[in-house]
PDB file of C-alpha atoms and ligand atoms in Angstrom:
ATOM      1  CA  UNK A  97     -71.453 164.079-124.010  1.00  0.00           C
ATOM      2  CA  UNK A  98     -73.134 167.466-123.493  1.00  0.00           C
ATOM      3  CA  UNK A  99     -74.453 167.657-127.098  1.00  0.00           C
ATOM      4  CA  UNK A 100     -75.803 164.112-126.945  1.00  0.00           C
ATOM      5  CA  UNK A 101     -79.256 164.277-125.427  1.00  0.00           C
ATOM      6  CA  UNK A 102     -81.238 161.680-127.354  1.00  0.00           C
ATOM      7  CA  UNK A 103     -79.839 158.288-128.329  1.00  0.00           C
ATOM      8  CA  UNK A 104     -81.264 155.352-130.256  1.00  0.00           C
ATOM      9  CA  UNK A 105     -79.885 151.917-129.387  1.00  0.00           C
ATOM     10  CA  UNK A 106     -80.563 149.187-131.926  1.00  0.00           C
ATOM     11  CA  UNK A 107     -80.514 145.767-130.243  1.00  0.00           C
ATOM     12  CA  UNK A 108     -81.382 144.763-126.692  1.00  0.00           C
ATOM     13  CA  UNK A 109     -78.613 142.245-126.012  1.00  0.00           C
ATOM     14  CA  UNK A 110     -75.757 142.565-123.543  1.00  0.00           C
ATOM     15  CA  UNK A 111     -74.102 145.486-125.349  1.00  0.00           C
ATOM     16  CA  UNK A 112     -77.282 147.461-126.026  1.00  0.00           C
ATOM     17  CA  UNK A 113     -78.581 147.090-122.470  1.00  0.00           C
ATOM     18  CA  UNK A 114     -75.260 148.052-120.880  1.00  0.00           C
ATOM     19  CA  UNK A 115     -75.095 151.126-123.135  1.00  0.00           C
ATOM     20  CA  UNK A 116     -78.678 152.033-122.169  1.00  0.00           C
ATOM     21  CA  UNK A 117     -77.914 151.787-118.439  1.00  0.00           C
ATOM     22  CA  UNK A 118     -74.742 153.867-118.749  1.00  0.00           C
ATOM     23  CA  UNK A 119     -76.463 156.575-120.823  1.00  0.00           C
ATOM     24  CA  UNK A 120     -79.538 156.762-118.582  1.00  0.00           C
ATOM     25  CA  UNK A 121     -77.252 157.235-115.574  1.00  0.00           C
ATOM     26  CA  UNK A 122     -75.881 160.298-117.391  1.00  0.00           C
ATOM     27  CA  UNK A 123     -79.425 161.629-117.923  1.00  0.00           C
ATOM     28  CA  UNK A 124     -79.464 160.943-121.675  1.00  0.00           C
ATOM     29  CA  UNK A 125     -82.851 160.036-123.223  1.00  0.00           C
ATOM     30  CA  UNK A 126     -82.672 156.506-124.601  1.00  0.00           C
ATOM     31  CA  UNK A 127     -84.938 154.677-127.043  1.00  0.00           C
ATOM     32  CA  UNK A 128     -84.048 151.015-127.600  1.00  0.00           C
ATOM     33  CA  UNK A 129     -85.487 148.926-130.427  1.00  0.00           C
ATOM     34  CA  UNK A 130     -85.239 145.144-130.374  1.00  0.00           C
ATOM     35  CA  UNK A 131     -86.195 143.074-133.399  1.00  0.00           C
ATOM     36  CA  UNK A 132     -87.508 140.137-131.366  1.00  0.00           C
ATOM     37  CA  UNK A 133     -91.115 140.546-130.307  1.00  0.00           C
ATOM     38  CA  UNK A 134     -90.570 138.179-127.389  1.00  0.00           C
ATOM     39  CA  UNK A 135     -87.626 139.671-125.525  1.00  0.00           C
ATOM     40  CA  UNK A 136     -85.723 136.728-124.157  1.00  0.00           C
ATOM     41  CA  UNK A 137     -82.469 134.861-124.695  1.00  0.00           C
ATOM     42  CA  UNK A 138     -81.540 131.185-124.892  1.00  0.00           C
ATOM     43  CA  UNK A 139     -81.086 129.717-121.446  1.00  0.00           C
ATOM     44  CA  UNK A 140     -77.529 128.428-121.293  1.00  0.00           C
ATOM     45  CA  UNK A 141     -74.839 129.783-119.003  1.00  0.00           C
ATOM     46  CA  UNK A 142     -72.225 132.412-119.738  1.00  0.00           C
ATOM     47  CA  UNK A 143     -68.851 132.804-118.031  1.00  0.00           C
ATOM     48  CA  UNK A 144     -68.016 136.414-117.225  1.00  0.00           C
ATOM     49  CA  UNK A 145     -64.502 137.309-116.245  1.00  0.00           C
ATOM     50  CA  UNK A 146     -63.171 139.965-113.925  1.00  0.00           C
ATOM     51  CA  UNK A 147     -63.406 142.802-116.450  1.00  0.00           C
ATOM     52  CA  UNK A 148     -67.166 142.197-116.748  1.00  0.00           C
ATOM     53  CA  UNK A 149     -67.577 142.055-112.949  1.00  0.00           C
ATOM     54  CA  UNK A 150     -65.709 145.382-112.734  1.00  0.00           C
ATOM     55  CA  UNK A 151     -67.951 146.946-115.401  1.00  0.00           C
ATOM     56  CA  UNK A 152     -71.114 145.691-113.677  1.00  0.00           C
ATOM     57  CA  UNK A 153     -69.901 147.630-110.625  1.00  0.00           C
ATOM     58  CA  UNK A 154     -69.339 150.727-112.761  1.00  0.00           C
ATOM     59  CA  UNK A 155     -72.860 150.360-114.206  1.00  0.00           C
ATOM     60  CA  UNK A 156     -74.268 150.257-110.660  1.00  0.00           C
ATOM     61  CA  UNK A 157     -75.815 146.772-110.997  1.00  0.00           C
ATOM     62  CA  UNK A 158     -73.234 144.690-109.142  1.00  0.00           C
ATOM     63  CA  UNK A 159     -75.352 143.568-106.175  1.00  0.00           C
ATOM     64  CA  UNK A 160     -78.261 142.377-108.338  1.00  0.00           C
ATOM     65  CA  UNK A 161     -75.878 140.801-110.789  1.00  0.00           C
ATOM     66  CA  UNK A 162     -73.986 138.872-108.104  1.00  0.00           C
ATOM     67  CA  UNK A 163     -77.277 137.753-106.528  1.00  0.00           C
ATOM     68  CA  UNK A 164     -78.114 136.066-109.846  1.00  0.00           C
ATOM     69  CA  UNK A 165     -74.661 134.551-110.418  1.00  0.00           C
ATOM     70  CA  UNK A 166     -72.263 131.969-108.979  1.00  0.00           C
ATOM     71  CA  UNK A 167     -68.782 133.278-108.201  1.00  0.00           C
ATOM     72  CA  UNK A 168     -65.494 131.572-108.961  1.00  0.00           C
ATOM     73  CA  UNK A 169     -61.928 132.699-108.515  1.00  0.00           C
ATOM     74  CA  UNK A 170     -59.416 130.830-110.636  1.00  0.00           C
ATOM     75  CA  UNK A 171     -59.138 128.912-113.888  1.00  0.00           C
ATOM     76  CA  UNK A 172     -57.710 125.421-113.388  1.00  0.00           C
ATOM     77  CA  UNK A 173     -56.132 123.476-116.238  1.00  0.00           C
ATOM     78  CA  UNK A 174     -56.280 119.679-115.929  1.00  0.00           C
ATOM     79  CA  UNK A 175     -55.092 116.829-118.115  1.00  0.00           C
ATOM     80  CA  UNK A 176     -57.498 114.169-119.380  1.00  0.00           C
ATOM     81  CA  UNK A 177     -56.773 112.022-116.306  1.00  0.00           C
ATOM     82  CA  UNK A 178     -57.778 114.896-113.987  1.00  0.00           C
ATOM     83  CA  UNK A 179     -54.249 115.829-112.895  1.00  0.00           C
ATOM     84  CA  UNK A 180     -53.866 119.547-112.173  1.00  0.00           C
ATOM     85  CA  UNK A 181     -51.426 121.175-114.634  1.00  0.00           C
ATOM     86  CA  UNK A 182     -51.807 124.879-113.936  1.00  0.00           C
ATOM     87  CA  UNK A 183     -53.858 127.454-112.079  1.00  0.00           C
ATOM     88  CA  UNK A 184     -54.530 130.912-113.479  1.00  0.00           C
ATOM     89  CA  UNK A 185     -55.391 133.154-110.516  1.00  0.00           C
ATOM     90  CA  UNK A 186     -58.440 135.403-110.847  1.00  0.00           C
ATOM     91  CA  UNK A 187     -58.182 139.171-110.440  1.00  0.00           C
ATOM     92  CA  UNK A 188     -60.711 140.842-108.123  1.00  0.00           C
ATOM     93  CA  UNK A 189     -61.115 143.962-110.281  1.00  0.00           C
ATOM     94  CA  UNK A 190     -64.419 145.135-108.747  1.00  0.00           C
ATOM     95  CA  UNK A 191     -62.842 145.317-105.276  1.00  0.00           C
ATOM     96  CA  UNK A 192     -61.353 142.886-102.757  1.00  0.00           C
ATOM     97  CA  UNK A 193     -64.772 141.993-101.324  1.00  0.00           C
ATOM     98  CA  UNK A 194     -66.153 140.867-104.708  1.00  0.00           C
ATOM     99  CA  UNK A 195     -65.422 137.674-106.645  1.00  0.00           C
ATOM    100  CA  UNK A 196     -63.018 137.648-109.560  1.00  0.00           C
ATOM    101  CA  UNK A 197     -65.295 135.855-112.047  1.00  0.00           C
ATOM    102  CA  UNK A 198     -68.834 134.515-112.269  1.00  0.00           C
ATOM    103  CA  UNK A 199     -70.990 132.009-114.083  1.00  0.00           C
ATOM    104  CA  UNK A 200     -74.488 133.331-114.791  1.00  0.00           C
ATOM    105  CA  UNK A 201     -77.375 132.094-116.903  1.00  0.00           C
ATOM    106  CA  UNK A 202     -78.063 134.250-119.943  1.00  0.00           C
ATOM    107  CA  UNK A 203     -81.690 134.486-118.828  1.00  0.00           C
ATOM    108  CA  UNK A 204     -80.673 135.847-115.421  1.00  0.00           C
ATOM    109  CA  UNK A 205     -78.197 138.286-116.970  1.00  0.00           C
ATOM    110  CA  UNK A 206     -80.847 139.515-119.401  1.00  0.00           C
ATOM    111  CA  UNK A 207     -83.309 139.974-116.520  1.00  0.00           C
ATOM    112  CA  UNK A 208     -80.822 142.003-114.438  1.00  0.00           C
ATOM    113  CA  UNK A 209     -79.830 144.256-117.336  1.00  0.00           C
ATOM    114  CA  UNK A 210     -83.300 144.715-118.867  1.00  0.00           C
ATOM    115  CA  UNK A 211     -84.975 145.374-115.493  1.00  0.00           C
ATOM    116  CA  UNK A 212     -82.321 147.976-114.654  1.00  0.00           C
ATOM    117  CA  UNK A 213     -82.468 149.671-118.063  1.00  0.00           C
ATOM    118  CA  UNK A 214     -86.270 149.935-117.900  1.00  0.00           C
ATOM    119  CA  UNK A 215     -86.328 151.091-114.258  1.00  0.00           C
ATOM    120  CA  UNK A 216     -83.910 153.853-115.221  1.00  0.00           C
ATOM    121  CA  UNK A 217     -86.308 155.045-117.940  1.00  0.00           C
ATOM    122  CA  UNK A 218     -85.105 153.420-121.171  1.00  0.00           C
ATOM    123  CA  UNK A 219     -88.010 153.351-123.641  1.00  0.00           C
ATOM    124  CA  UNK A 220     -88.028 149.849-125.132  1.00  0.00           C
ATOM    125  CA  UNK A 221     -89.908 148.905-128.289  1.00  0.00           C
ATOM    126  CA  UNK A 222     -90.054 145.254-129.249  1.00  0.00           C
ATOM    127  CA  UNK A 223     -90.616 143.675-132.655  1.00  0.00           C
ATOM    128  CA  UNK A 224     -89.227 146.582-134.671  1.00  0.00           C
ATOM    129  CA  UNK A 225     -85.958 147.640-136.217  1.00  0.00           C
ATOM    130  CA  UNK A 226     -84.401 150.389-138.277  1.00  0.00           C
ATOM    131  CA  UNK A 227     -85.511 150.508-141.907  1.00  0.00           C
ATOM    132  CA  UNK A 228     -83.257 153.407-142.960  1.00  0.00           C
ATOM    133  CA  UNK A 229     -81.787 156.622-141.664  1.00  0.00           C
ATOM    134  CA  UNK A 230     -80.783 160.034-142.979  1.00  0.00           C
ATOM    135  CA  UNK A 231     -77.818 161.884-141.498  1.00  0.00           C
ATOM    136  CA  UNK A 232     -77.693 165.634-140.946  1.00  0.00           C
ATOM    137  CA  UNK A 233     -74.707 167.671-139.718  1.00  0.00           C
ATOM    138  CA  UNK A 234     -75.755 167.462-136.048  1.00  0.00           C
ATOM    139  CA  UNK A 235     -78.235 164.597-135.816  1.00  0.00           C
ATOM    140  CA  UNK A 236     -80.078 161.916-137.770  1.00  0.00           C
ATOM    141  CA  UNK A 237     -83.613 160.933-138.677  1.00  0.00           C
ATOM    142  CA  UNK A 238     -84.413 157.257-138.324  1.00  0.00           C
ATOM    143  CA  UNK A 239     -87.273 155.435-140.065  1.00  0.00           C
ATOM    144  CA  UNK A 240     -88.447 152.298-138.296  1.00  0.00           C
ATOM    145  CA  UNK A 241     -89.889 149.139-139.794  1.00  0.00           C
ATOM    146  CA  UNK A 242     -93.339 149.881-138.286  1.00  0.00           C
ATOM    147  CA  UNK A 243     -93.583 153.136-140.282  1.00  0.00           C
ATOM    148  CA  UNK A 244     -92.739 155.461-137.363  1.00  0.00           C
ATOM    149  CA  UNK A 245     -89.673 157.712-137.246  1.00  0.00           C
ATOM    150  CA  UNK A 246     -87.537 159.565-134.705  1.00  0.00           C
ATOM    151  CA  UNK A 247     -84.813 162.183-134.512  1.00  0.00           C
ATOM    152  CA  UNK A 248     -81.648 161.357-132.533  1.00  0.00           C
ATOM    153  CA  UNK A 249     -78.248 162.848-131.761  1.00  0.00           C
ATOM    154  CA  UNK A 250     -76.663 159.404-131.920  1.00  0.00           C
ATOM    155  CA  UNK A 251     -77.557 155.890-133.050  1.00  0.00           C
ATOM    156  CA  UNK A 252     -75.748 152.910-131.521  1.00  0.00           C
ATOM    157  CA  UNK A 253     -75.741 149.665-133.501  1.00  0.00           C
ATOM    158  CA  UNK A 254     -75.769 146.926-130.839  1.00  0.00           C
ATOM    159  CA  UNK A 255     -77.528 144.408-133.047  1.00  0.00           C
ATOM    160  CA  UNK A 256     -75.081 141.562-132.771  1.00  0.00           C
ATOM    161  CA  UNK A 257     -72.521 139.818-134.896  1.00  0.00           C
ATOM    162  CA  UNK A 258     -74.662 140.045-138.083  1.00  0.00           C
ATOM    163  CA  UNK A 259     -75.466 143.720-137.410  1.00  0.00           C
ATOM    164  CA  UNK A 260     -77.823 145.355-139.871  1.00  0.00           C
ATOM    165  CA  UNK A 261     -76.597 148.790-138.751  1.00  0.00           C
ATOM    166  CA  UNK A 262     -73.001 147.838-139.610  1.00  0.00           C
ATOM    167  CA  UNK A 263     -74.279 146.738-143.035  1.00  0.00           C
ATOM    168  CA  UNK A 264     -76.096 150.056-143.572  1.00  0.00           C
ATOM    169  CA  UNK A 265     -72.903 151.948-142.642  1.00  0.00           C
ATOM    170  CA  UNK A 266     -70.191 149.824-144.283  1.00  0.00           C
ATOM    171  CA  UNK A 267     -71.900 147.421-146.685  1.00  0.00           C
ATOM    172  CA  UNK A 268     -70.154 144.016-146.767  1.00  0.00           C
ATOM    173  CA  UNK A 269     -66.727 145.382-145.682  1.00  0.00           C
ATOM    174  CA  UNK A 270     -66.816 143.874-142.186  1.00  0.00           C
ATOM    175  CA  UNK A 271     -69.011 140.824-142.641  1.00  0.00           C
ATOM    176  CA  UNK A 272     -67.778 138.183-140.168  1.00  0.00           C
ATOM    177  CA  UNK A 273     -66.019 135.043-141.453  1.00  0.00           C
ATOM    178  CA  UNK A 274     -66.078 131.681-139.699  1.00  0.00           C
ATOM    179  CA  UNK A 275     -62.572 130.961-138.414  1.00  0.00           C
ATOM    180  CA  UNK A 276     -63.090 127.306-137.541  1.00  0.00           C
ATOM    181  CA  UNK A 277     -63.491 127.762-133.795  1.00  0.00           C
ATOM    182  CA  UNK A 278     -66.821 127.077-132.109  1.00  0.00           C
ATOM    183  CA  UNK A 279     -68.312 126.933-128.608  1.00  0.00           C
ATOM    184  CA  UNK A 280     -70.922 124.374-127.597  1.00  0.00           C
ATOM    185  CA  UNK A 281     -72.916 124.944-124.394  1.00  0.00           C
ATOM    186  CA  UNK A 282     -75.290 122.696-122.496  1.00  0.00           C
ATOM    187  CA  UNK A 283     -77.018 122.856-119.097  1.00  0.00           C
ATOM    188  CA  UNK A 284     -76.349 119.881-116.830  1.00  0.00           C
ATOM    189  CA  UNK A 285     -78.113 119.636-113.457  1.00  0.00           C
ATOM    190  CA  UNK A 286     -76.161 119.151-110.238  1.00  0.00           C
ATOM    191  CA  UNK A 287     -72.841 120.779-111.099  1.00  0.00           C
ATOM    192  CA  UNK A 288     -70.953 120.873-107.769  1.00  0.00           C
ATOM    193  CA  UNK A 289     -69.812 124.207-106.266  1.00  0.00           C
ATOM    194  CA  UNK A 290     -66.210 125.081-107.036  1.00  0.00           C
ATOM    195  CA  UNK A 291     -63.988 128.112-106.635  1.00  0.00           C
ATOM    196  CA  UNK A 292     -62.182 127.096-109.831  1.00  0.00           C
ATOM    197  CA  UNK A 293     -63.350 126.955-113.430  1.00  0.00           C
ATOM    198  CA  UNK A 294     -61.842 123.663-114.597  1.00  0.00           C
ATOM    199  CA  UNK A 295     -60.801 123.225-118.221  1.00  0.00           C
ATOM    200  CA  UNK A 296     -59.059 120.344-119.958  1.00  0.00           C
ATOM    201  CA  UNK A 297     -57.183 120.953-123.222  1.00  0.00           C
ATOM    202  CA  UNK A 298     -57.770 117.944-125.488  1.00  0.00           C
ATOM    203  CA  UNK A 299     -56.550 117.413-129.066  1.00  0.00           C
ATOM    204  CA  UNK A 300     -59.504 119.097-130.835  1.00  0.00           C
ATOM    205  CA  UNK A 301     -61.511 120.720-128.064  1.00  0.00           C
ATOM    206  CA  UNK A 302     -61.292 122.107-124.548  1.00  0.00           C
ATOM    207  CA  UNK A 303     -64.123 120.936-122.281  1.00  0.00           C
ATOM    208  CA  UNK A 304     -64.828 122.890-119.119  1.00  0.00           C
ATOM    209  CA  UNK A 305     -67.735 123.455-116.778  1.00  0.00           C
ATOM    210  CA  UNK A 306     -69.066 126.317-114.746  1.00  0.00           C
ATOM    211  CA  UNK A 307     -71.860 126.556-112.204  1.00  0.00           C
ATOM    212  CA  UNK A 308     -74.759 128.946-112.831  1.00  0.00           C
ATOM    213  CA  UNK A 309     -78.459 129.234-112.001  1.00  0.00           C
ATOM    214  CA  UNK A 310     -80.796 128.069-114.776  1.00  0.00           C
ATOM    215  CA  UNK A 311     -83.643 130.509-114.083  1.00  0.00           C
TER     216      UNK A 311
HETATM  217  C1  FAD B 470     -72.135 129.708-127.869  1.00  0.00           C
HETATM  218  C2  FAD B 470     -71.612 131.027-127.332  1.00  0.00           C
HETATM  219  C3  FAD B 470     -70.999 131.073-126.070  1.00  0.00           C
HETATM  220  C4  FAD B 470     -70.498 132.267-125.560  1.00  0.00           C
HETATM  221  N1  FAD B 470     -69.941 132.290-124.320  1.00  0.00           N
HETATM  222  C5  FAD B 470     -69.507 133.442-123.785  1.00  0.00           C
HETATM  223  C6  FAD B 470     -68.965 133.477-122.465  1.00  0.00           C
HETATM  224  O1  FAD B 470     -68.890 132.451-121.780  1.00  0.00           O
HETATM  225  N2  FAD B 470     -68.532 134.660-121.977  1.00  0.00           N
HETATM  226  C7  FAD B 470     -68.631 135.823-122.707  1.00  0.00           C
HETATM  227  O2  FAD B 470     -68.229 136.877-122.185  1.00  0.00           O
HETATM  228  N3  FAD B 470     -69.144 135.817-123.963  1.00  0.00           N
HETATM  229  C8  FAD B 470     -69.582 134.671-124.514  1.00  0.00           C
HETATM  230  N4  FAD B 470     -70.120 134.668-125.775  1.00  0.00           N
HETATM  231  C9  FAD B 470     -70.127 135.932-126.520  1.00  0.00           C
HETATM  232  C10 FAD B 470     -71.300 136.813-126.091  1.00  0.00           C
HETATM  233  O3  FAD B 470     -72.511 136.086-126.187  1.00  0.00           O
HETATM  234  C11 FAD B 470     -71.343 138.042-127.009  1.00  0.00           C
HETATM  235  O4  FAD B 470     -70.111 138.723-126.926  1.00  0.00           O
HETATM  236  C12 FAD B 470     -72.454 138.991-126.603  1.00  0.00           C
HETATM  237  O5  FAD B 470     -73.711 138.346-126.629  1.00  0.00           O
HETATM  238  C13 FAD B 470     -72.469 140.163-127.559  1.00  0.00           C
HETATM  239  O6  FAD B 470     -73.448 141.062-127.121  1.00  0.00           O
HETATM  240  P1  FAD B 470     -74.140 142.033-128.151  1.00  0.00           P
HETATM  241  O7  FAD B 470     -75.085 142.875-127.364  1.00  0.00           O
HETATM  242  O8  FAD B 470     -73.111 142.697-128.995  1.00  0.00           O
HETATM  243  O9  FAD B 470     -74.943 141.074-129.155  1.00  0.00           O
HETATM  244  P2  FAD B 470     -76.129 140.081-128.852  1.00  0.00           P
HETATM  245  O10 FAD B 470     -76.080 139.551-127.476  1.00  0.00           O
HETATM  246  O11 FAD B 470     -76.149 139.134-130.017  1.00  0.00           O
HETATM  247  O12 FAD B 470     -77.428 141.003-128.920  1.00  0.00           O
HETATM  248  C14 FAD B 470     -77.859 141.575-130.136  1.00  0.00           C
HETATM  249  C15 FAD B 470     -79.340 141.928-129.969  1.00  0.00           C
HETATM  250  O13 FAD B 470     -79.740 142.662-131.111  1.00  0.00           O
HETATM  251  C16 FAD B 470     -80.971 142.128-131.602  1.00  0.00           C
HETATM  252  N5  FAD B 470     -81.027 142.415-133.029  1.00  0.00           N
HETATM  253  C17 FAD B 470     -80.410 141.729-134.037  1.00  0.00           C
HETATM  254  N6  FAD B 470     -80.659 142.321-135.210  1.00  0.00           N
HETATM  255  C18 FAD B 470     -81.434 143.395-134.930  1.00  0.00           C
HETATM  256  C19 FAD B 470     -82.025 144.422-135.732  1.00  0.00           C
HETATM  257  N7  FAD B 470     -81.832 144.458-137.071  1.00  0.00           N
HETATM  258  N8  FAD B 470     -82.754 145.366-135.126  1.00  0.00           N
HETATM  259  C20 FAD B 470     -82.935 145.366-133.769  1.00  0.00           C
HETATM  260  N9  FAD B 470     -82.426 144.419-132.961  1.00  0.00           N
HETATM  261  C21 FAD B 470     -81.673 143.458-133.534  1.00  0.00           C
HETATM  262  C22 FAD B 470     -80.907 140.649-131.262  1.00  0.00           C
HETATM  263  O14 FAD B 470     -82.203 140.052-131.254  1.00  0.00           O
HETATM  264  C23 FAD B 470     -80.247 140.698-129.883  1.00  0.00           C
HETATM  265  O15 FAD B 470     -81.195 140.870-128.856  1.00  0.00           O
HETATM  266  C24 FAD B 470     -70.609 133.479-126.330  1.00  0.00           C
HETATM  267  C25 FAD B 470     -71.223 133.437-127.585  1.00  0.00           C
HETATM  268  C26 FAD B 470     -71.718 132.229-128.072  1.00  0.00           C
HETATM  269  C27 FAD B 470     -72.383 132.226-129.426  1.00  0.00           C
END
């Protein structure tokens, strides 16, 4: 990491923000560009398993993150009549005093990660992206869509599943294909507290619910 002093992160989602926090904690200068001019995310919940809880600890954001989340321990599998079929025990990977898994609203997660990244000195620019870049043996020059440019040791493409950066690097080689599986999320008020995430395998879908804060 010693030759990497200045990094550009393209995309301010979960991946880009986590990378920014980790790099800033190592003292690396970080610019982050996000194409959306209003930096927010849609407000449904996200379920984050024990590996994410562990990594939030490693990023140094665990207390804030847990304050914004609802913990749960196990995954419970039920039949359509509500009979318990199996229980998959959670793993407390962040430490025995921390929960195995959490439900958290995407808005709250975005707030925790973006506040931390900015407090640590990440320079965020909204409403712009990368237009093109030119590579040199040791670094690269990036031209942005607003006409500005910058010189970086490393550029990280964290611009999501339809990544423009991946397209600039590899063309159409890794364009995602729909595999037939989809997830549908909705916020319902009044979900009761539970230490289990209940899921019910049904013929064509698997409904489940998880508690999280909506704001
Ligand atoms: C319906 C649904 C439910 C899901 N549920 C879960 C779950 O319960 N648990 C879980 O762990 N995961 C879940 N996921 C997956 C999770 O959302 C993704 O793995 C995660 O968001 C990926 O993070 P990312 O930073 O790579 O991309 P994203 O979160 O998509 O962020 C990419 C960012 O880059 C920005 N951007 C895009 N193009 C450009 C550009 N050209 N220039 C600059 N910025 C750009 C976008 O505006 C965005 O802010 C779910 C996904 C979906 C769709």
